[in-house]
Amino acid sequence: AVKGAAAVLLLGLLLMFPQKVVLGAQEGLRCCSEQLIPALFPFLIVCQLVMDCPAAPLLGRAFWPYLRLLRIGSPAAGAALLIGLLGGFAPAGRCVARLRENGRINSQQAQALLTACAGSGPGFVVNSVGLLMLGSWKIGWVLVGCQTIANLLCGLAAARLLNLPTLS
């Protein structure tokens, strides 16, 4: 009954203030077209090209020690991690799915890897959150650093919770 009453109240508010509703929707779509899509779209295209490239393992080479801690032996997983940390959750999901489809990682490894790299991309965090919401691109970069550390720690926790076997 409470949910139904809330829905009726919300619908009533929408009908009482149609101009504000339209302006809010337009602003949301404008923000999406000017910030979100430009930040994500290039990574969505690039991620599949990178993951299919024979040089993909070299791209994420700096992450190999971390991948060993995650108990993931595929060197190409480093490229997926890098793209996820730079592009955010959508490119991360595409890259991890590509590794899984190609048999380079198993489903448990995919879960741990996705946990490690599925946050918001720096483009969104710095521009939208840091600059537009908080008024400082510097704060945006601090948030990116904090998010990256949190992602990597959560990836380690996920690997342990999933009880992935130790690499030999």
PDB file of N, CA and C in Angstrom, residues 54-154:
ATOM      1  N   PRO A  54      47.133  -9.435 -30.630  1.00  0.00           N
ATOM      2  CA  PRO A  54      48.159 -10.323 -30.064  1.00  0.00           C
ATOM      3  C   PRO A  54      49.060  -9.637 -29.026  1.00  0.00           C
ATOM      4  N   ALA A  55      49.129  -8.317 -29.068  1.00  0.00           N
ATOM      5  CA  ALA A  55      49.981  -7.590 -28.124  1.00  0.00           C
ATOM      6  C   ALA A  55      49.252  -7.242 -26.824  1.00  0.00           C
ATOM      7  N   ALA A  56      48.022  -7.689 -26.654  1.00  0.00           N
ATOM      8  CA  ALA A  56      47.248  -7.369 -25.446  1.00  0.00           C
ATOM      9  C   ALA A  56      47.980  -7.729 -24.150  1.00  0.00           C
ATOM     10  N   PRO A  57      48.661  -8.886 -24.092  1.00  0.00           N
ATOM     11  CA  PRO A  57      49.360  -9.208 -22.835  1.00  0.00           C
ATOM     12  C   PRO A  57      50.415  -8.174 -22.442  1.00  0.00           C
ATOM     13  N   LEU A  58      51.042  -7.544 -23.416  1.00  0.00           N
ATOM     14  CA  LEU A  58      52.076  -6.559 -23.109  1.00  0.00           C
ATOM     15  C   LEU A  58      51.490  -5.261 -22.563  1.00  0.00           C
ATOM     16  N   LEU A  59      50.259  -4.938 -22.981  1.00  0.00           N
ATOM     17  CA  LEU A  59      49.625  -3.695 -22.561  1.00  0.00           C
ATOM     18  C   LEU A  59      49.427  -3.649 -21.047  1.00  0.00           C
ATOM     19  N   GLY A  60      49.062  -4.761 -20.473  1.00  0.00           N
ATOM     20  CA  GLY A  60      48.831  -4.794 -19.032  1.00  0.00           C
ATOM     21  C   GLY A  60      49.935  -5.448 -18.241  1.00  0.00           C
ATOM     22  N   ARG A  61      51.130  -5.460 -18.784  1.00  0.00           N
ATOM     23  CA  ARG A  61      52.257  -6.152 -18.146  1.00  0.00           C
ATOM     24  C   ARG A  61      52.530  -5.668 -16.720  1.00  0.00           C
ATOM     25  N   ALA A  62      52.327  -4.380 -16.476  1.00  0.00           N
ATOM     26  CA  ALA A  62      52.581  -3.834 -15.137  1.00  0.00           C
ATOM     27  C   ALA A  62      51.663  -4.462 -14.088  1.00  0.00           C
ATOM     28  N   PHE A  63      50.543  -5.040 -14.522  1.00  0.00           N
ATOM     29  CA  PHE A  63      49.589  -5.635 -13.582  1.00  0.00           C
ATOM     30  C   PHE A  63      49.835  -7.123 -13.335  1.00  0.00           C
ATOM     31  N   TRP A  64      50.821  -7.724 -13.964  1.00  0.00           N
ATOM     32  CA  TRP A  64      51.049  -9.164 -13.802  1.00  0.00           C
ATOM     33  C   TRP A  64      51.261  -9.577 -12.347  1.00  0.00           C
ATOM     34  N   PRO A  65      52.044  -8.836 -11.554  1.00  0.00           N
ATOM     35  CA  PRO A  65      52.173  -9.248 -10.138  1.00  0.00           C
ATOM     36  C   PRO A  65      50.827  -9.206  -9.398  1.00  0.00           C
ATOM     37  N   TYR A  66      50.035  -8.210  -9.683  1.00  0.00           N
ATOM     38  CA  TYR A  66      48.716  -8.126  -9.065  1.00  0.00           C
ATOM     39  C   TYR A  66      47.821  -9.278  -9.531  1.00  0.00           C
ATOM     40  N   LEU A  67      47.895  -9.614 -10.806  1.00  0.00           N
ATOM     41  CA  LEU A  67      47.089 -10.725 -11.342  1.00  0.00           C
ATOM     42  C   LEU A  67      47.470 -12.044 -10.673  1.00  0.00           C
ATOM     43  N   ARG A  68      48.737 -12.207 -10.357  1.00  0.00           N
ATOM     44  CA  ARG A  68      49.151 -13.424  -9.643  1.00  0.00           C
ATOM     45  C   ARG A  68      48.512 -13.470  -8.251  1.00  0.00           C
ATOM     46  N   LEU A  69      48.398 -12.304  -7.606  1.00  0.00           N
ATOM     47  CA  LEU A  69      47.715 -12.254  -6.314  1.00  0.00           C
ATOM     48  C   LEU A  69      46.230 -12.590  -6.463  1.00  0.00           C
ATOM     49  N   LEU A  70      45.663 -12.203  -7.612  1.00  0.00           N
ATOM     50  CA  LEU A  70      44.259 -12.546  -7.896  1.00  0.00           C
ATOM     51  C   LEU A  70      44.119 -14.012  -8.303  1.00  0.00           C
ATOM     52  N   ARG A  71      45.277 -14.645  -8.569  1.00  0.00           N
ATOM     53  CA  ARG A  71      45.310 -16.033  -9.018  1.00  0.00           C
ATOM     54  C   ARG A  71      44.759 -16.178 -10.438  1.00  0.00           C
ATOM     55  N   ILE A  72      45.163 -15.220 -11.272  1.00  0.00           N
ATOM     56  CA  ILE A  72      44.797 -15.240 -12.691  1.00  0.00           C
ATOM     57  C   ILE A  72      46.090 -15.345 -13.481  1.00  0.00           C
ATOM     58  N   GLY A  73      46.220 -16.385 -14.278  1.00  0.00           N
ATOM     59  CA  GLY A  73      47.451 -16.630 -15.009  1.00  0.00           C
ATOM     60  C   GLY A  73      47.484 -16.052 -16.411  1.00  0.00           C
ATOM     61  N   SER A  74      46.372 -15.585 -16.940  1.00  0.00           N
ATOM     62  CA  SER A  74      46.342 -15.054 -18.295  1.00  0.00           C
ATOM     63  C   SER A  74      46.967 -13.664 -18.341  1.00  0.00           C
ATOM     64  N   PRO A  75      48.062 -13.489 -19.085  1.00  0.00           N
ATOM     65  CA  PRO A  75      48.678 -12.167 -19.189  1.00  0.00           C
ATOM     66  C   PRO A  75      47.748 -11.128 -19.819  1.00  0.00           C
ATOM     67  N   ALA A  76      46.824 -11.560 -20.674  1.00  0.00           N
ATOM     68  CA  ALA A  76      45.898 -10.622 -21.314  1.00  0.00           C
ATOM     69  C   ALA A  76      44.932 -10.002 -20.307  1.00  0.00           C
ATOM     70  N   ALA A  77      44.802 -10.609 -19.141  1.00  0.00           N
ATOM     71  CA  ALA A  77      43.923 -10.054 -18.113  1.00  0.00           C
ATOM     72  C   ALA A  77      44.421  -8.686 -17.641  1.00  0.00           C
ATOM     73  N   GLY A  78      45.716  -8.447 -17.743  1.00  0.00           N
ATOM     74  CA  GLY A  78      46.260  -7.139 -17.377  1.00  0.00           C
ATOM     75  C   GLY A  78      45.736  -6.031 -18.272  1.00  0.00           C
ATOM     76  N   ALA A  79      45.574  -6.328 -19.560  1.00  0.00           N
ATOM     77  CA  ALA A  79      45.006  -5.344 -20.484  1.00  0.00           C
ATOM     78  C   ALA A  79      43.560  -5.053 -20.122  1.00  0.00           C
ATOM     79  N   ALA A  80      42.807  -6.084 -19.753  1.00  0.00           N
ATOM     80  CA  ALA A  80      41.415  -5.888 -19.351  1.00  0.00           C
ATOM     81  C   ALA A  80      41.344  -5.036 -18.090  1.00  0.00           C
ATOM     82  N   LEU A  81      42.238  -5.294 -17.145  1.00  0.00           N
ATOM     83  CA  LEU A  81      42.276  -4.517 -15.916  1.00  0.00           C
ATOM     84  C   LEU A  81      42.602  -3.057 -16.209  1.00  0.00           C
ATOM     85  N   LEU A  82      43.584  -2.821 -17.060  1.00  0.00           N
ATOM     86  CA  LEU A  82      43.971  -1.454 -17.417  1.00  0.00           C
ATOM     87  C   LEU A  82      42.814  -0.725 -18.098  1.00  0.00           C
ATOM     88  N   ILE A  83      42.182  -1.368 -19.052  1.00  0.00           N
ATOM     89  CA  ILE A  83      41.061  -0.729 -19.756  1.00  0.00           C
ATOM     90  C   ILE A  83      39.907  -0.465 -18.793  1.00  0.00           C
ATOM     91  N   GLY A  84      39.656  -1.392 -17.888  1.00  0.00           N
ATOM     92  CA  GLY A  84      38.604  -1.180 -16.906  1.00  0.00           C
ATOM     93  C   GLY A  84      38.894  -0.011 -15.985  1.00  0.00           C
ATOM     94  N   LEU A  85      40.130   0.111 -15.537  1.00  0.00           N
ATOM     95  CA  LEU A  85      40.486   1.213 -14.644  1.00  0.00           C
ATOM     96  C   LEU A  85      40.451   2.557 -15.370  1.00  0.00           C
ATOM     97  N   LEU A  86      40.746   2.549 -16.661  1.00  0.00           N
ATOM     98  CA  LEU A  86      40.722   3.794 -17.434  1.00  0.00           C
ATOM     99  C   LEU A  86      39.341   4.126 -17.986  1.00  0.00           C
ATOM    100  N   GLY A  87      38.560   3.094 -18.318  1.00  0.00           N
ATOM    101  CA  GLY A  87      37.284   3.331 -18.991  1.00  0.00           C
ATOM    102  C   GLY A  87      36.059   3.153 -18.130  1.00  0.00           C
ATOM    103  N   GLY A  88      36.178   2.433 -17.035  1.00  0.00           N
ATOM    104  CA  GLY A  88      35.029   2.230 -16.171  1.00  0.00           C
ATOM    105  C   GLY A  88      34.383   0.875 -16.345  1.00  0.00           C
ATOM    106  N   PHE A  89      33.191   0.741 -15.772  1.00  0.00           N
ATOM    107  CA  PHE A  89      32.523  -0.555 -15.683  1.00  0.00           C
ATOM    108  C   PHE A  89      32.110  -1.133 -17.026  1.00  0.00           C
ATOM    109  N   ALA A  90      31.658  -0.320 -17.958  1.00  0.00           N
ATOM    110  CA  ALA A  90      31.183  -0.860 -19.243  1.00  0.00           C
ATOM    111  C   ALA A  90      32.327  -1.480 -20.047  1.00  0.00           C
ATOM    112  N   PRO A  91      33.427  -0.759 -20.280  1.00  0.00           N
ATOM    113  CA  PRO A  91      34.546  -1.388 -20.977  1.00  0.00           C
ATOM    114  C   PRO A  91      35.141  -2.568 -20.203  1.00  0.00           C
ATOM    115  N   ALA A  92      35.152  -2.468 -18.873  1.00  0.00           N
ATOM    116  CA  ALA A  92      35.668  -3.579 -18.056  1.00  0.00           C
ATOM    117  C   ALA A  92      34.849  -4.832 -18.305  1.00  0.00           C
ATOM    118  N   GLY A  93      33.548  -4.684 -18.287  1.00  0.00           N
ATOM    119  CA  GLY A  93      32.670  -5.829 -18.532  1.00  0.00           C
ATOM    120  C   GLY A  93      32.877  -6.436 -19.902  1.00  0.00           C
ATOM    121  N   ARG A  94      33.043  -5.586 -20.908  1.00  0.00           N
ATOM    122  CA  ARG A  94      33.269  -6.088 -22.268  1.00  0.00           C
ATOM    123  C   ARG A  94      34.598  -6.840 -22.363  1.00  0.00           C
ATOM    124  N   CYS A  95      35.643  -6.293 -21.762  1.00  0.00           N
ATOM    125  CA  CYS A  95      36.958  -6.930 -21.830  1.00  0.00           C
ATOM    126  C   CYS A  95      36.973  -8.260 -21.083  1.00  0.00           C
ATOM    127  N   VAL A  96      36.413  -8.276 -19.894  1.00  0.00           N
ATOM    128  CA  VAL A  96      36.385  -9.504 -19.102  1.00  0.00           C
ATOM    129  C   VAL A  96      35.537 -10.558 -19.811  1.00  0.00           C
ATOM    130  N   ALA A  97      34.418 -10.144 -20.381  1.00  0.00           N
ATOM    131  CA  ALA A  97      33.581 -11.085 -21.136  1.00  0.00           C
ATOM    132  C   ALA A  97      34.340 -11.650 -22.328  1.00  0.00           C
ATOM    133  N   ARG A  98      35.121 -10.815 -22.980  1.00  0.00           N
ATOM    134  CA  ARG A  98      35.912 -11.274 -24.137  1.00  0.00           C
ATOM    135  C   ARG A  98      36.947 -12.320 -23.705  1.00  0.00           C
ATOM    136  N   LEU A  99      37.612 -12.071 -22.579  1.00  0.00           N
ATOM    137  CA  LEU A  99      38.578 -13.050 -22.065  1.00  0.00           C
ATOM    138  C   LEU A  99      37.885 -14.366 -21.733  1.00  0.00           C
ATOM    139  N   ARG A 100      36.717 -14.269 -21.139  1.00  0.00           N
ATOM    140  CA  ARG A 100      35.958 -15.472 -20.764  1.00  0.00           C
ATOM    141  C   ARG A 100      35.495 -16.228 -21.998  1.00  0.00           C
ATOM    142  N   GLU A 101      34.988 -15.499 -22.998  1.00  0.00           N
ATOM    143  CA  GLU A 101      34.526 -16.127 -24.243  1.00  0.00           C
ATOM    144  C   GLU A 101      35.655 -16.860 -24.964  1.00  0.00           C
ATOM    145  N   ASN A 102      36.850 -16.283 -24.899  1.00  0.00           N
ATOM    146  CA  ASN A 102      38.006 -16.877 -25.577  1.00  0.00           C
ATOM    147  C   ASN A 102      38.683 -17.957 -24.748  1.00  0.00           C
ATOM    148  N   GLY A 103      38.155 -18.241 -23.559  1.00  0.00           N
ATOM    149  CA  GLY A 103      38.709 -19.292 -22.722  1.00  0.00           C
ATOM    150  C   GLY A 103      40.017 -18.939 -22.041  1.00  0.00           C
ATOM    151  N   ARG A 104      40.341 -17.653 -21.978  1.00  0.00           N
ATOM    152  CA  ARG A 104      41.598 -17.251 -21.337  1.00  0.00           C
ATOM    153  C   ARG A 104      41.488 -17.231 -19.817  1.00  0.00           C
ATOM    154  N   ILE A 105      40.257 -17.049 -19.311  1.00  0.00           N
ATOM    155  CA  ILE A 105      40.012 -17.097 -17.866  1.00  0.00           C
ATOM    156  C   ILE A 105      38.727 -17.880 -17.636  1.00  0.00           C
ATOM    157  N   ASN A 106      38.579 -18.429 -16.422  1.00  0.00           N
ATOM    158  CA  ASN A 106      37.344 -19.143 -16.109  1.00  0.00           C
ATOM    159  C   ASN A 106      36.350 -18.182 -15.461  1.00  0.00           C
ATOM    160  N   SER A 107      35.177 -18.662 -15.138  1.00  0.00           N
ATOM    161  CA  SER A 107      34.130 -17.769 -14.625  1.00  0.00           C
ATOM    162  C   SER A 107      34.478 -17.180 -13.265  1.00  0.00           C
ATOM    163  N   GLN A 108      35.132 -17.949 -12.398  1.00  0.00           N
ATOM    164  CA  GLN A 108      35.522 -17.406 -11.096  1.00  0.00           C
ATOM    165  C   GLN A 108      36.593 -16.324 -11.242  1.00  0.00           C
ATOM    166  N   GLN A 109      37.545 -16.548 -12.129  1.00  0.00           N
ATOM    167  CA  GLN A 109      38.562 -15.532 -12.384  1.00  0.00           C
ATOM    168  C   GLN A 109      37.923 -14.282 -12.973  1.00  0.00           C
ATOM    169  N   ALA A 110      36.938 -14.470 -13.835  1.00  0.00           N
ATOM    170  CA  ALA A 110      36.230 -13.333 -14.422  1.00  0.00           C
ATOM    171  C   ALA A 110      35.536 -12.515 -13.342  1.00  0.00           C
ATOM    172  N   GLN A 111      34.954 -13.189 -12.357  1.00  0.00           N
ATOM    173  CA  GLN A 111      34.283 -12.477 -11.265  1.00  0.00           C
ATOM    174  C   GLN A 111      35.279 -11.645 -10.456  1.00  0.00           C
ATOM    175  N   ALA A 112      36.406 -12.226 -10.144  1.00  0.00           N
ATOM    176  CA  ALA A 112      37.417 -11.496  -9.368  1.00  0.00           C
ATOM    177  C   ALA A 112      37.983 -10.329 -10.171  1.00  0.00           C
ATOM    178  N   LEU A 113      38.263 -10.562 -11.450  1.00  0.00           N
ATOM    179  CA  LEU A 113      38.823  -9.510 -12.294  1.00  0.00           C
ATOM    180  C   LEU A 113      37.830  -8.373 -12.474  1.00  0.00           C
ATOM    181  N   LEU A 114      36.577  -8.706 -12.691  1.00  0.00           N
ATOM    182  CA  LEU A 114      35.560  -7.668 -12.865  1.00  0.00           C
ATOM    183  C   LEU A 114      35.390  -6.848 -11.589  1.00  0.00           C
ATOM    184  N   THR A 115      35.490  -7.494 -10.456  1.00  0.00           N
ATOM    185  CA  THR A 115      35.421  -6.770  -9.182  1.00  0.00           C
ATOM    186  C   THR A 115      36.573  -5.781  -9.060  1.00  0.00           C
ATOM    187  N   ALA A 116      37.736  -6.169  -9.567  1.00  0.00           N
ATOM    188  CA  ALA A 116      38.923  -5.314  -9.453  1.00  0.00           C
ATOM    189  C   ALA A 116      38.892  -4.106 -10.376  1.00  0.00           C
ATOM    190  N   CYS A 117      38.124  -4.170 -11.441  1.00  0.00           N
ATOM    191  CA  CYS A 117      38.205  -3.067 -12.412  1.00  0.00           C
ATOM    192  C   CYS A 117      36.864  -2.442 -12.770  1.00  0.00           C
ATOM    193  N   ALA A 118      35.823  -2.754 -12.050  1.00  0.00           N
ATOM    194  CA  ALA A 118      34.503  -2.229 -12.415  1.00  0.00           C
ATOM    195  C   ALA A 118      34.102  -1.052 -11.545  1.00  0.00           C
ATOM    196  N   GLY A 119      34.661   0.088 -11.834  1.00  0.00           N
ATOM    197  CA  GLY A 119      34.276   1.330 -11.179  1.00  0.00           C
ATOM    198  C   GLY A 119      33.898   2.335 -12.252  1.00  0.00           C
ATOM    199  N   SER A 120      33.961   3.590 -11.915  1.00  0.00           N
ATOM    200  CA  SER A 120      33.714   4.643 -12.904  1.00  0.00           C
ATOM    201  C   SER A 120      35.047   5.085 -13.486  1.00  0.00           C
ATOM    202  N   GLY A 121      35.049   5.434 -14.755  1.00  0.00           N
ATOM    203  CA  GLY A 121      36.269   5.872 -15.409  1.00  0.00           C
ATOM    204  C   GLY A 121      36.700   7.252 -14.948  1.00  0.00           C
ATOM    205  N   PRO A 122      37.990   7.550 -15.076  1.00  0.00           N
ATOM    206  CA  PRO A 122      38.498   8.861 -14.675  1.00  0.00           C
ATOM    207  C   PRO A 122      37.806  10.018 -15.390  1.00  0.00           C
ATOM    208  N   GLY A 123      37.414   9.826 -16.640  1.00  0.00           N
ATOM    209  CA  GLY A 123      36.727  10.890 -17.366  1.00  0.00           C
ATOM    210  C   GLY A 123      35.464  11.333 -16.661  1.00  0.00           C
ATOM    211  N   PHE A 124      34.700  10.373 -16.184  1.00  0.00           N
ATOM    212  CA  PHE A 124      33.467  10.701 -15.470  1.00  0.00           C
ATOM    213  C   PHE A 124      33.763  11.247 -14.077  1.00  0.00           C
ATOM    214  N   VAL A 125      34.645  10.592 -13.351  1.00  0.00           N
ATOM    215  CA  VAL A 125      34.910  10.994 -11.965  1.00  0.00           C
ATOM    216  C   VAL A 125      35.523  12.392 -11.915  1.00  0.00           C
ATOM    217  N   VAL A 126      36.510  12.660 -12.752  1.00  0.00           N
ATOM    218  CA  VAL A 126      37.177  13.962 -12.713  1.00  0.00           C
ATOM    219  C   VAL A 126      36.252  15.068 -13.219  1.00  0.00           C
ATOM    220  N   ASN A 127      35.614  14.845 -14.384  1.00  0.00           N
ATOM    221  CA  ASN A 127      34.792  15.905 -14.976  1.00  0.00           C
ATOM    222  C   ASN A 127      33.451  16.072 -14.278  1.00  0.00           C
ATOM    223  N   SER A 128      32.698  15.004 -14.166  1.00  0.00           N
ATOM    224  CA  SER A 128      31.344  15.126 -13.638  1.00  0.00           C
ATOM    225  C   SER A 128      31.317  15.275 -12.122  1.00  0.00           C
ATOM    226  N   VAL A 129      32.020  14.394 -11.429  1.00  0.00           N
ATOM    227  CA  VAL A 129      31.968  14.439  -9.968  1.00  0.00           C
ATOM    228  C   VAL A 129      32.897  15.530  -9.429  1.00  0.00           C
ATOM    229  N   GLY A 130      34.173  15.474  -9.825  1.00  0.00           N
ATOM    230  CA  GLY A 130      35.133  16.439  -9.290  1.00  0.00           C
ATOM    231  C   GLY A 130      34.851  17.864  -9.705  1.00  0.00           C
ATOM    232  N   LEU A 131      34.817  18.116 -10.998  1.00  0.00           N
ATOM    233  CA  LEU A 131      34.702  19.485 -11.489  1.00  0.00           C
ATOM    234  C   LEU A 131      33.285  20.034 -11.387  1.00  0.00           C
ATOM    235  N   LEU A 132      32.303  19.311 -11.932  1.00  0.00           N
ATOM    236  CA  LEU A 132      30.950  19.852 -11.961  1.00  0.00           C
ATOM    237  C   LEU A 132      30.232  19.785 -10.616  1.00  0.00           C
ATOM    238  N   MET A 133      30.392  18.673  -9.893  1.00  0.00           N
ATOM    239  CA  MET A 133      29.668  18.543  -8.629  1.00  0.00           C
ATOM    240  C   MET A 133      30.422  19.158  -7.445  1.00  0.00           C
ATOM    241  N   LEU A 134      31.738  18.961  -7.409  1.00  0.00           N
ATOM    242  CA  LEU A 134      32.515  19.411  -6.254  1.00  0.00           C
ATOM    243  C   LEU A 134      33.357  20.651  -6.534  1.00  0.00           C
ATOM    244  N   GLY A 135      33.403  21.068  -7.792  1.00  0.00           N
ATOM    245  CA  GLY A 135      34.092  22.303  -8.145  1.00  0.00           C
ATOM    246  C   GLY A 135      35.598  22.224  -8.234  1.00  0.00           C
ATOM    247  N   SER A 136      36.163  21.012  -8.323  1.00  0.00           N
ATOM    248  CA  SER A 136      37.620  20.902  -8.369  1.00  0.00           C
ATOM    249  C   SER A 136      38.040  19.634  -9.110  1.00  0.00           C
ATOM    250  N   TRP A 137      38.826  19.809 -10.152  1.00  0.00           N
ATOM    251  CA  TRP A 137      39.335  18.639 -10.860  1.00  0.00           C
ATOM    252  C   TRP A 137      40.367  17.910 -10.006  1.00  0.00           C
ATOM    253  N   LYS A 138      41.040  18.638  -9.104  1.00  0.00           N
ATOM    254  CA  LYS A 138      42.008  17.993  -8.220  1.00  0.00           C
ATOM    255  C   LYS A 138      41.317  17.000  -7.292  1.00  0.00           C
ATOM    256  N   ILE A 139      40.175  17.391  -6.753  1.00  0.00           N
ATOM    257  CA  ILE A 139      39.408  16.468  -5.908  1.00  0.00           C
ATOM    258  C   ILE A 139      38.969  15.271  -6.741  1.00  0.00           C
ATOM    259  N   GLY A 140      38.627  15.519  -7.999  1.00  0.00           N
ATOM    260  CA  GLY A 140      38.252  14.419  -8.898  1.00  0.00           C
ATOM    261  C   GLY A 140      39.364  13.398  -9.030  1.00  0.00           C
ATOM    262  N   TRP A 141      40.605  13.864  -9.176  1.00  0.00           N
ATOM    263  CA  TRP A 141      41.734  12.932  -9.308  1.00  0.00           C
ATOM    264  C   TRP A 141      42.006  12.194  -7.992  1.00  0.00           C
ATOM    265  N   VAL A 142      41.790  12.868  -6.869  1.00  0.00           N
ATOM    266  CA  VAL A 142      41.923  12.182  -5.577  1.00  0.00           C
ATOM    267  C   VAL A 142      40.883  11.067  -5.484  1.00  0.00           C
ATOM    268  N   LEU A 143      39.666  11.357  -5.930  1.00  0.00           N
ATOM    269  CA  LEU A 143      38.609  10.343  -5.933  1.00  0.00           C
ATOM    270  C   LEU A 143      38.965   9.175  -6.854  1.00  0.00           C
ATOM    271  N   VAL A 144      39.565   9.473  -8.000  1.00  0.00           N
ATOM    272  CA  VAL A 144      39.994   8.402  -8.914  1.00  0.00           C
ATOM    273  C   VAL A 144      41.018   7.510  -8.223  1.00  0.00           C
ATOM    274  N   GLY A 145      41.975   8.108  -7.553  1.00  0.00           N
ATOM    275  CA  GLY A 145      42.987   7.328  -6.830  1.00  0.00           C
ATOM    276  C   GLY A 145      42.370   6.462  -5.745  1.00  0.00           C
ATOM    277  N   CYS A 146      41.471   7.042  -4.978  1.00  0.00           N
ATOM    278  CA  CYS A 146      40.803   6.280  -3.913  1.00  0.00           C
ATOM    279  C   CYS A 146      39.968   5.140  -4.481  1.00  0.00           C
ATOM    280  N   GLN A 147      39.268   5.422  -5.575  1.00  0.00           N
ATOM    281  CA  GLN A 147      38.446   4.384  -6.208  1.00  0.00           C
ATOM    282  C   GLN A 147      39.312   3.255  -6.759  1.00  0.00           C
ATOM    283  N   THR A 148      40.444   3.598  -7.356  1.00  0.00           N
ATOM    284  CA  THR A 148      41.336   2.585  -7.915  1.00  0.00           C
ATOM    285  C   THR A 148      41.879   1.679  -6.807  1.00  0.00           C
ATOM    286  N   ILE A 149      42.300   2.269  -5.717  1.00  0.00           N
ATOM    287  CA  ILE A 149      42.794   1.474  -4.584  1.00  0.00           C
ATOM    288  C   ILE A 149      41.684   0.574  -4.053  1.00  0.00           C
ATOM    289  N   ALA A 150      40.487   1.133  -3.906  1.00  0.00           N
ATOM    290  CA  ALA A 150      39.357   0.342  -3.413  1.00  0.00           C
ATOM    291  C   ALA A 150      39.024  -0.804  -4.366  1.00  0.00           C
ATOM    292  N   ASN A 151      39.033  -0.534  -5.667  1.00  0.00           N
ATOM    293  CA  ASN A 151      38.760  -1.589  -6.653  1.00  0.00           C
ATOM    294  C   ASN A 151      39.767  -2.726  -6.536  1.00  0.00           C
ATOM    295  N   LEU A 152      41.048  -2.370  -6.463  1.00  0.00           N
ATOM    296  CA  LEU A 152      42.086  -3.398  -6.411  1.00  0.00           C
ATOM    297  C   LEU A 152      41.996  -4.222  -5.123  1.00  0.00           C
ATOM    298  N   LEU A 153      41.692  -3.564  -4.016  1.00  0.00           N
ATOM    299  CA  LEU A 153      41.524  -4.294  -2.757  1.00  0.00           C
ATOM    300  C   LEU A 153      40.287  -5.196  -2.802  1.00  0.00           C
ATOM    301  N   CYS A 154      39.221  -4.716  -3.391  1.00  0.00           N
ATOM    302  CA  CYS A 154      38.008  -5.542  -3.517  1.00  0.00           C
ATOM    303  C   CYS A 154      38.248  -6.736  -4.441  1.00  0.00           C
TER     304      CYS A 154
END
